[in-house]
mmCIF file of C-alpha atoms and ligand atoms in Angstrom:
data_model
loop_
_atom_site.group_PDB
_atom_site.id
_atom_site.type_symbol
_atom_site.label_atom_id
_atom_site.label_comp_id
_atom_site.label_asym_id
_atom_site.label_seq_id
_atom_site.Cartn_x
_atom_site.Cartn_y
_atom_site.Cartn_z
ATOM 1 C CA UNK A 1 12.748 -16.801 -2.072
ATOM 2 C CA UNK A 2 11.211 -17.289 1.178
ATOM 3 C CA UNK A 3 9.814 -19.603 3.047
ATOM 4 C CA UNK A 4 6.872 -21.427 2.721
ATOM 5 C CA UNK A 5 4.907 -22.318 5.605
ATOM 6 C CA UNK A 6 0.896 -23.491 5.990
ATOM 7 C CA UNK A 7 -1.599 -21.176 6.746
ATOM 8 C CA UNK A 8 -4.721 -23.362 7.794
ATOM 9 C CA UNK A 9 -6.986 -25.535 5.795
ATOM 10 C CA UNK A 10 -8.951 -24.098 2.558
ATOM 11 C CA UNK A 11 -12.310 -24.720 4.975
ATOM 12 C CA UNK A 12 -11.044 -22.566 7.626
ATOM 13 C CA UNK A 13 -11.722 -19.384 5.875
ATOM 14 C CA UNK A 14 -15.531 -19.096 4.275
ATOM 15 C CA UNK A 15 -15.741 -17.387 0.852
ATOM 16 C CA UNK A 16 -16.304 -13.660 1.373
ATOM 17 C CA UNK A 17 -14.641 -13.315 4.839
ATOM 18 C CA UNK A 18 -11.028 -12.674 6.101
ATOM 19 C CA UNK A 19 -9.561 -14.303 9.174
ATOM 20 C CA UNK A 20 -6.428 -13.510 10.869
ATOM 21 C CA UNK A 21 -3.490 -15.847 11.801
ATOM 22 C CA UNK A 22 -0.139 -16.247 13.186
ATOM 23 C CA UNK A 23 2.303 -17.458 10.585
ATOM 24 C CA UNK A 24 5.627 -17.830 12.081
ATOM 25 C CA UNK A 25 5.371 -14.634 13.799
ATOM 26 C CA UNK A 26 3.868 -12.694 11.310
ATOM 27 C CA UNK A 27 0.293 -11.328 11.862
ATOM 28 C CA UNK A 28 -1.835 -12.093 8.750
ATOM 29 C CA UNK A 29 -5.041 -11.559 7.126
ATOM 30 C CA UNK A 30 -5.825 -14.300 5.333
ATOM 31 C CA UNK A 31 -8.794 -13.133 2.553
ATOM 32 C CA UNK A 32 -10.913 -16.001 0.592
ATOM 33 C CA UNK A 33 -12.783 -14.881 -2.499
ATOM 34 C CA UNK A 34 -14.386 -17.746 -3.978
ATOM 35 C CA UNK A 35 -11.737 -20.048 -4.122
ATOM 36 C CA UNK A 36 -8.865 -17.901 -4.423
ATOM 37 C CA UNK A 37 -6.680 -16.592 -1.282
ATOM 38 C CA UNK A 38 -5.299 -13.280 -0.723
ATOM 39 C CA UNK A 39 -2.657 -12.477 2.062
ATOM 40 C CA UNK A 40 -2.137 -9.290 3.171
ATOM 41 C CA UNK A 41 -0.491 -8.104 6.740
ATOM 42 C CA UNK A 42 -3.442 -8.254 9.292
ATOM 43 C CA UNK A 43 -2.689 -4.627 11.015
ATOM 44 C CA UNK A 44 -3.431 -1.578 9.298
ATOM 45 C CA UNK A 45 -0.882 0.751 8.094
ATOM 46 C CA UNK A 46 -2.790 3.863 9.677
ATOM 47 C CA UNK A 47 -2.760 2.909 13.198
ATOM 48 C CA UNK A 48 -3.181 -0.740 14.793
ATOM 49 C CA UNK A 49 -6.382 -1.831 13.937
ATOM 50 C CA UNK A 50 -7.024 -5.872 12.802
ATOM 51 C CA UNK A 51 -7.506 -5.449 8.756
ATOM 52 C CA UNK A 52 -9.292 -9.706 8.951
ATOM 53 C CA UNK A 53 -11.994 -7.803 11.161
ATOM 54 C CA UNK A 54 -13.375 -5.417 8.652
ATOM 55 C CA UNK A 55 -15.144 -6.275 5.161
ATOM 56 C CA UNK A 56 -14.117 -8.052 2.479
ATOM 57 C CA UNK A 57 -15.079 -6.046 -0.774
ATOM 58 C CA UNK A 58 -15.449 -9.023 -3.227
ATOM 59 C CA UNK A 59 -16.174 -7.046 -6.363
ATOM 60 C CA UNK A 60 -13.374 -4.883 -6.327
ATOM 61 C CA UNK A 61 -10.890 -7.026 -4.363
ATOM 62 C CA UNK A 62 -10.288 -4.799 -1.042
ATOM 63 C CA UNK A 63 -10.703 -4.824 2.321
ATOM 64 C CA UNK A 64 -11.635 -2.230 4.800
ATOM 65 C CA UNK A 65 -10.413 -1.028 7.888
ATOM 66 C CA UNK A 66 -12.891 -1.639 10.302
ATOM 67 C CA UNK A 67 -11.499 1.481 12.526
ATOM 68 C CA UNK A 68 -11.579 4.372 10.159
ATOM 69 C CA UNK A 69 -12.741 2.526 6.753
ATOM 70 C CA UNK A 70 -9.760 3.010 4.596
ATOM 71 C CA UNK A 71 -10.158 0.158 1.920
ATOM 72 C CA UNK A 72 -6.670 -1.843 0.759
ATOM 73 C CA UNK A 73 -6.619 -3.928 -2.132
ATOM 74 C CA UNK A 74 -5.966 -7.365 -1.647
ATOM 75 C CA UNK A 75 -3.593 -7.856 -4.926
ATOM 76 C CA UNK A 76 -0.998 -5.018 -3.987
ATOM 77 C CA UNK A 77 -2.036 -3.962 -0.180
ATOM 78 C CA UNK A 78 -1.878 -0.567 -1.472
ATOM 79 C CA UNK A 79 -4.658 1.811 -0.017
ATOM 80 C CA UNK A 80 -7.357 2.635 -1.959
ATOM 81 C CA UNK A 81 -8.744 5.154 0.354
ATOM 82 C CA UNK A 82 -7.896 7.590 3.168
ATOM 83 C CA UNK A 83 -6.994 8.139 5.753
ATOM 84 C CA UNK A 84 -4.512 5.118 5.040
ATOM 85 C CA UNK A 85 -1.492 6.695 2.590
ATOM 86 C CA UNK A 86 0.707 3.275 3.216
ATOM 87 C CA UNK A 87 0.627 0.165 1.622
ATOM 88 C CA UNK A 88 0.343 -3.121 4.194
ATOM 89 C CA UNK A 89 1.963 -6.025 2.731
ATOM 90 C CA UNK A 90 1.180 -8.791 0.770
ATOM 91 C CA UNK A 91 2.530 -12.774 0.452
ATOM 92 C CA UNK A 92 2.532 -14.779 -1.982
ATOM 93 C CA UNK A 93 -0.464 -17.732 -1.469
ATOM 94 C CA UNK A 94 -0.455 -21.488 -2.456
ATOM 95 C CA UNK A 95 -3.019 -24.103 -2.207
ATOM 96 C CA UNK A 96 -1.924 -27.596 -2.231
ATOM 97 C CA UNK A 97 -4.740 -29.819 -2.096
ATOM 98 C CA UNK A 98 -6.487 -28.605 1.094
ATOM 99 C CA UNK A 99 -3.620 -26.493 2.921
ATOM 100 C CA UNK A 100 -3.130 -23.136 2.439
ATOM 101 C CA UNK A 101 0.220 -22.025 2.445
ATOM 102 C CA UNK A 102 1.874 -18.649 2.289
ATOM 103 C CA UNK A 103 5.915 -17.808 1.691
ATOM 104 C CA UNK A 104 7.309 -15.711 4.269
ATOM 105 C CA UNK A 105 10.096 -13.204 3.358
HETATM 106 S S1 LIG B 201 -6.762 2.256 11.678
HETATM 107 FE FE1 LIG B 201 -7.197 1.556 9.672
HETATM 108 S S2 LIG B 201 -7.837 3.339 8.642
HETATM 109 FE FE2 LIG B 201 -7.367 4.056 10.634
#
């Protein structure tokens, strides 16, 4: 169990997008599809490119890289395409009332 710590407000993030924050010292890319919230690590596992600044696939539940276009899905952070071959991680997300909160390992 780790620790749970808030994110940013639901509002912060518009449906569709990603935005990137610092949670206790972890970089993260905090997804919003509709009303549900995906976290993934922010940098890329191919090289370190921002994963929040590329686009949010909301159909199939991926992002991609903005640098070389490898798509990671927001459920497992595995890569869906290369050049990417590792997974980025992913944390569990809560929303409690307006926060956003996210447990860190
Ligand atoms: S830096 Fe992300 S795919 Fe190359």
């Amino acid at each position: 169990m780790g620790t749970i710590v808030r994110c940013c407000s639901r509002d912060d993030v518009a449906p569709g997008s990603a935005r990137c924050f610092d949670v206790d010292g972890h970089r993260i890319a905090l997804v919003r599809i509709g009303d549900d919230f995906y976290a993934l690590g922010d940098r890329c596992s191919h090289a370190d490119y921002s994963l929040s600044e590329g686009d949010v696939w909301e159909d199939e539940l991926e992002i991609e890289c903005p640098k070389h276009g490898s798509t990671f899905s927001l459920k497992t952070g595995e890569p869906q395409t290369l050049p990417a071959t590792q997974p980025v991680p992913v944390y569990t997300v809560q929303v409690d009332g307006n926060d956003v909160l996210v447990e860190i390992p």
